[in-house]
PDB file of C-alpha atoms in Angstrom:
ATOM      1  CA  MET A1246     -10.734 -14.040   7.275  1.00 45.00           C
ATOM      2  CA  LYS A1247     -11.557 -10.339   7.324  1.00 46.00           C
ATOM      3  CA  LEU A1248      -8.988  -7.927   8.661  1.00 50.00           C
ATOM      4  CA  ARG A1249      -9.993  -5.535  11.393  1.00 49.00           C
ATOM      5  CA  GLY A1250      -8.265  -2.389  12.410  1.00 49.00           C
ATOM      6  CA  TRP A1251      -7.193  -1.192   8.990  1.00 45.00           C
ATOM      7  CA  ALA A1252      -8.171   2.108   7.462  1.00 43.00           C
ATOM      8  CA  ILE A1253      -7.823   2.922   3.828  1.00 40.00           C
ATOM      9  CA  ALA A1254      -6.439   6.350   3.107  1.00 39.00           C
ATOM     10  CA  LEU A1255      -6.755   7.000  -0.572  1.00 36.00           C
ATOM     11  CA  ALA A1256      -5.130   9.959  -2.174  1.00 36.00           C
ATOM     12  CA  VAL A1257      -4.351  11.210  -5.600  1.00 35.00           C
ATOM     13  CA  VAL A1258      -0.968  12.824  -5.774  1.00 34.00           C
ATOM     14  CA  LEU A1259      -0.445  15.009  -8.816  1.00 30.00           C
ATOM     15  CA  GLU A1260       2.593  16.870 -10.004  1.00 29.00           C
ATOM     16  CA  ALA A1261       2.263  20.639  -9.666  1.00 27.00           C
ATOM     17  CA  THR A1262       2.548  20.961 -13.437  1.00 26.00           C
ATOM     18  CA  LEU A1263      -0.607  18.955 -14.089  1.00 33.00           C
ATOM     19  CA  ALA A1264      -3.821  20.877 -14.499  1.00 35.00           C
ATOM     20  CA  PRO A1265      -6.726  19.600 -12.409  1.00 38.00           C
ATOM     21  CA  ALA A1266      -9.474  17.745 -14.226  1.00 37.00           C
ATOM     22  CA  ILE A1267     -12.722  19.645 -14.671  1.00 38.00           C
ATOM     23  CA  ASP A1268     -14.735  17.173 -12.591  1.00 53.00           C
ATOM     24  CA  ALA A1269     -12.181  16.706  -9.826  1.00 63.00           C
ATOM     25  CA  VAL A1270     -12.379  18.291  -6.396  1.00 74.00           C
ATOM     26  CA  GLN A1271      -9.473  20.577  -5.523  1.00 77.00           C
ATOM     27  CA  LEU A1272      -8.970  21.615  -1.905  1.00 81.00           C
ATOM     28  CA  ARG A1273      -7.513  24.894  -0.651  1.00 87.00           C
ATOM     29  CA  ASP A1274      -4.138  23.258  -0.046  1.00 88.00           C
ATOM     30  CA  GLY A1275      -3.971  22.305  -3.738  1.00 81.00           C
ATOM     31  CA  LYS A1276      -4.622  18.588  -3.287  1.00 79.00           C
ATOM     32  CA  ILE A1277      -6.900  17.044  -5.877  1.00 75.00           C
ATOM     33  CA  HIS A1278      -9.335  14.295  -4.875  1.00 75.00           C
ATOM     34  CA  PHE A1279     -11.622  11.842  -6.613  1.00 77.00           C
ATOM     35  CA  ASP A1280     -15.191  12.795  -7.469  1.00 77.00           C
ATOM     36  CA  TYR A1281     -16.119   9.195  -6.701  1.00 78.00           C
ATOM     37  CA  PRO A1282     -13.538   7.501  -4.484  1.00 78.00           C
ATOM     38  CA  LEU A1283     -12.170   4.014  -4.666  1.00 80.00           C
ATOM     39  CA  SER A1284     -14.179   1.229  -3.091  1.00 83.00           C
ATOM     40  CA  LEU A1285     -12.623  -1.315  -0.766  1.00 84.00           C
ATOM     41  CA  LEU A1286     -13.884  -4.632  -2.125  1.00 84.00           C
ATOM     42  CA  GLY A1287     -12.067  -6.753   0.392  1.00 84.00           C
ATOM     43  CA  ALA A1288      -9.241  -7.130   2.879  1.00 83.00           C
ATOM     44  CA  THR A1289      -8.188 -10.724   3.413  1.00 83.00           C
ATOM     45  CA  THR A1290      -5.385 -13.018   4.429  1.00 82.00           C
ATOM     46  CA  PRO A1291      -5.073 -16.702   3.526  1.00 82.00           C
ATOM     47  CA  HIS A1292      -3.895 -17.465   7.074  1.00 76.00           C
ATOM     48  CA  LYS A1293      -6.614 -18.773   9.387  1.00 77.00           C
ATOM     49  CA  GLY A1294      -4.940 -18.200  12.735  1.00 71.00           C
ATOM     50  CA  ALA A1295      -2.884 -15.703  14.679  1.00 70.00           C
ATOM     51  CA  GLY A1296       0.863 -15.400  14.995  1.00 67.00           C
ATOM     52  CA  PHE A1297       1.931 -16.304  11.464  1.00 68.00           C
ATOM     53  CA  TRP A1298       5.445 -15.291  10.511  1.00 70.00           C
ATOM     54  CA  ASN A1299       5.608 -13.505   7.170  1.00 74.00           C
ATOM     55  CA  ALA A1300       1.835 -13.349   6.811  1.00 78.00           C
ATOM     56  CA  THR A1301       0.412 -12.026   3.545  1.00 82.00           C
ATOM     57  CA  TYR A1302      -2.423  -9.495   3.388  1.00 82.00           C
ATOM     58  CA  TYR A1303      -4.493  -8.645   0.321  1.00 85.00           C
ATOM     59  CA  PHE A1304      -6.390  -5.395  -0.170  1.00 85.00           C
ATOM     60  CA  THR A1305      -8.657  -5.267  -3.221  1.00 86.00           C
ATOM     61  CA  LEU A1306      -9.862  -1.868  -4.450  1.00 85.00           C
ATOM     62  CA  GLU A1307     -12.081  -0.760  -7.305  1.00 84.00           C
ATOM     63  CA  LEU A1308     -11.369   2.408  -9.259  1.00 81.00           C
ATOM     64  CA  PRO A1309     -14.730   3.604 -10.628  1.00 80.00           C
ATOM     65  CA  GLU A1310     -15.091   4.792 -14.199  1.00 78.00           C
ATOM     66  CA  ASN A1311     -16.337   8.202 -13.017  1.00 79.00           C
ATOM     67  CA  ALA A1312     -13.534   8.788 -10.466  1.00 78.00           C
ATOM     68  CA  GLY A1313     -12.588  12.057 -12.169  1.00 76.00           C
ATOM     69  CA  GLU A1314      -8.850  11.543 -11.573  1.00 77.00           C
ATOM     70  CA  PRO A1315      -6.311   8.795 -12.187  1.00 78.00           C
ATOM     71  CA  LEU A1316      -5.022   6.680  -9.325  1.00 79.00           C
ATOM     72  CA  GLN A1317      -1.459   7.395  -8.265  1.00 81.00           C
ATOM     73  CA  LYS A1318      -1.150   6.491  -4.584  1.00 83.00           C
ATOM     74  CA  VAL A1319      -2.853   4.206  -2.080  1.00 84.00           C
ATOM     75  CA  ALA A1320      -2.012   4.279   1.641  1.00 85.00           C
ATOM     76  CA  ILE A1321      -3.240   1.670   4.124  1.00 85.00           C
ATOM     77  CA  ALA A1322      -2.861   2.228   7.873  1.00 84.00           C
ATOM     78  CA  GLN A1323      -3.295  -0.103  10.831  1.00 82.00           C
ATOM     79  CA  THR A1324      -5.623   1.687  13.255  1.00 82.00           C
ATOM     80  CA  GLU A1325      -6.236  -0.987  15.896  1.00 80.00           C
ATOM     81  CA  GLY A1326      -4.420  -3.839  17.541  1.00 74.00           C
ATOM     82  CA  LEU A1327      -1.617  -4.178  20.039  1.00 70.00           C
ATOM     83  CA  GLU A1328       0.781  -5.892  17.672  1.00 72.00           C
ATOM     84  CA  ARG A1329       2.493  -3.447  15.375  1.00 74.00           C
ATOM     85  CA  LEU A1330       2.716  -5.093  12.000  1.00 75.00           C
ATOM     86  CA  ARG A1331       5.758  -4.342   9.887  1.00 77.00           C
ATOM     87  CA  PHE A1332       5.762  -4.747   6.139  1.00 81.00           C
ATOM     88  CA  ASN A1333       8.526  -5.489   3.703  1.00 82.00           C
ATOM     89  CA  PRO A1334       8.122  -3.050   0.781  1.00 84.00           C
ATOM     90  CA  GLU A1335      10.330  -5.244  -1.436  1.00 83.00           C
ATOM     91  CA  LYS A1336       7.769  -8.063  -1.198  1.00 84.00           C
ATOM     92  CA  THR A1337       4.815  -5.902  -2.244  1.00 85.00           C
ATOM     93  CA  VAL A1338       2.982  -7.089  -5.356  1.00 85.00           C
ATOM     94  CA  VAL A1339       0.333  -5.063  -7.223  1.00 86.00           C
ATOM     95  CA  PHE A1340      -1.935  -6.682  -9.793  1.00 83.00           C
ATOM     96  CA  GLU A1341      -5.296  -6.358 -11.499  1.00 84.00           C
ATOM     97  CA  GLY A1342      -8.035  -8.650 -10.249  1.00 83.00           C
ATOM     98  CA  ASN A1343      -8.294 -10.250  -6.833  1.00 83.00           C
ATOM     99  CA  PRO A1344      -6.265 -12.810  -4.857  1.00 85.00           C
ATOM    100  CA  ARG A1345      -8.167 -15.759  -6.371  1.00 85.00           C
ATOM    101  CA  GLU A1346      -8.120 -14.459  -9.940  1.00 86.00           C
ATOM    102  CA  LYS A1347      -4.878 -12.558 -10.377  1.00 84.00           C
ATOM    103  CA  GLY A1348      -4.687 -10.555 -13.571  1.00 85.00           C
ATOM    104  CA  GLU A1349      -1.917  -8.514 -15.110  1.00 85.00           C
ATOM    105  CA  GLU A1350       0.821  -7.535 -12.673  1.00 85.00           C
ATOM    106  CA  ILE A1351       1.583  -3.829 -12.334  1.00 84.00           C
ATOM    107  CA  THR A1352       5.349  -3.538 -12.051  1.00 84.00           C
ATOM    108  CA  GLU A1353       5.952   0.213 -12.188  1.00 86.00           C
ATOM    109  CA  PHE A1354       5.348   1.253  -8.569  1.00 85.00           C
ATOM    110  CA  ALA A1355       7.181   2.165  -5.387  1.00 88.00           C
ATOM    111  CA  ALA A1356       6.165   0.768  -1.997  1.00 88.00           C
ATOM    112  CA  GLU A1357       7.034   2.302   1.372  1.00 90.00           C
ATOM    113  CA  PHE A1358       6.407   1.408   4.994  1.00 89.00           C
ATOM    114  CA  ASP A1359       6.061   4.132   7.641  1.00 90.00           C
ATOM    115  CA  ARG A1360       6.624   2.278  10.913  1.00 86.00           C
ATOM    116  CA  GLU A1361       5.779   5.240  13.160  1.00 88.00           C
ATOM    117  CA  ASN A1362       2.339   5.739  11.569  1.00 88.00           C
ATOM    118  CA  ARG A1363       1.815   2.001  10.901  1.00 85.00           C
ATOM    119  CA  MET A1364       1.141   2.783   7.255  1.00 87.00           C
ATOM    120  CA  VAL A1365       2.110   1.059   4.032  1.00 86.00           C
ATOM    121  CA  SER A1366       1.759   2.967   0.771  1.00 87.00           C
ATOM    122  CA  VAL A1367       2.060   2.174  -2.907  1.00 87.00           C
ATOM    123  CA  ARG A1368       2.723   4.889  -5.470  1.00 87.00           C
ATOM    124  CA  SER A1369       2.167   4.041  -9.130  1.00 83.00           C
ATOM    125  CA  VAL A1370       4.799   5.325 -11.546  1.00 70.00           C
ATOM    126  CA  GLU A1371       2.184   5.463 -14.306  1.00 71.00           C
ATOM    127  CA  SER A1372      -1.219   6.894 -13.440  1.00 70.00           C
ATOM    128  CA  ILE A1373      -4.020   4.337 -13.614  1.00 72.00           C
ATOM    129  CA  TYR A1374      -6.973   5.733 -15.538  1.00 62.00           C
ATOM    130  CA  LYS A1375      -9.051   2.700 -16.393  1.00 60.00           C
ATOM    131  CA  THR A1376     -11.721   1.072 -14.292  1.00 50.00           C
ATOM    132  CA  LEU A1377     -10.247  -1.979 -12.643  1.00 57.00           C
ATOM    133  CA  HIS A1378     -10.125  -4.162  -9.604  1.00 58.00           C
ATOM    134  CA  LEU A1379      -6.694  -3.620  -8.120  1.00 58.00           C
ATOM    135  CA  SER A1380      -5.142  -5.775  -5.417  1.00 60.00           C
ATOM    136  CA  SER A1381      -2.039  -5.149  -3.380  1.00 65.00           C
ATOM    137  CA  GLU A1382      -0.293  -8.031  -1.659  1.00 63.00           C
ATOM    138  CA  PHE A1383       1.701  -7.023   1.403  1.00 68.00           C
ATOM    139  CA  SER A1384       3.974  -9.401   3.301  1.00 67.00           C
ATOM    140  CA  SER A1385       4.606  -8.775   6.968  1.00 65.00           C
ATOM    141  CA  VAL A1386       7.910  -9.363   8.725  1.00 62.00           C
ATOM    142  CA  ARG A1387       8.769 -10.083  12.326  1.00 56.00           C
TER     143      ARG A1387
END
């Protein structure tokens, strides 16, 4: 089941002490962005109906080899729908691969939920440089 009403906001957050990469795009406000952004490969849930308590949502992204910058933060916002989903950051799981073929789990991250903006974000403690398929598993709460 495909998820509707979700927007992917992808950002690279760098410490002020890091020098920008030669190929990266730096904006006037100092933010550094990918040359070639992440691709959303899929947004799915294993639940086939509506109204599930503690539903799980999977977002699978691909970091291209020529991104120009490492991945540090991913933010996903609900943009449509009457029901305001709430997520439990403690139940967030990040791993390489996809929901059917889970690879190595990435354990060094911090997850946050911004209820007002209906946005869940994951910040990696270690920058991810390599090309990979990355999935985040978010569990909703009621």
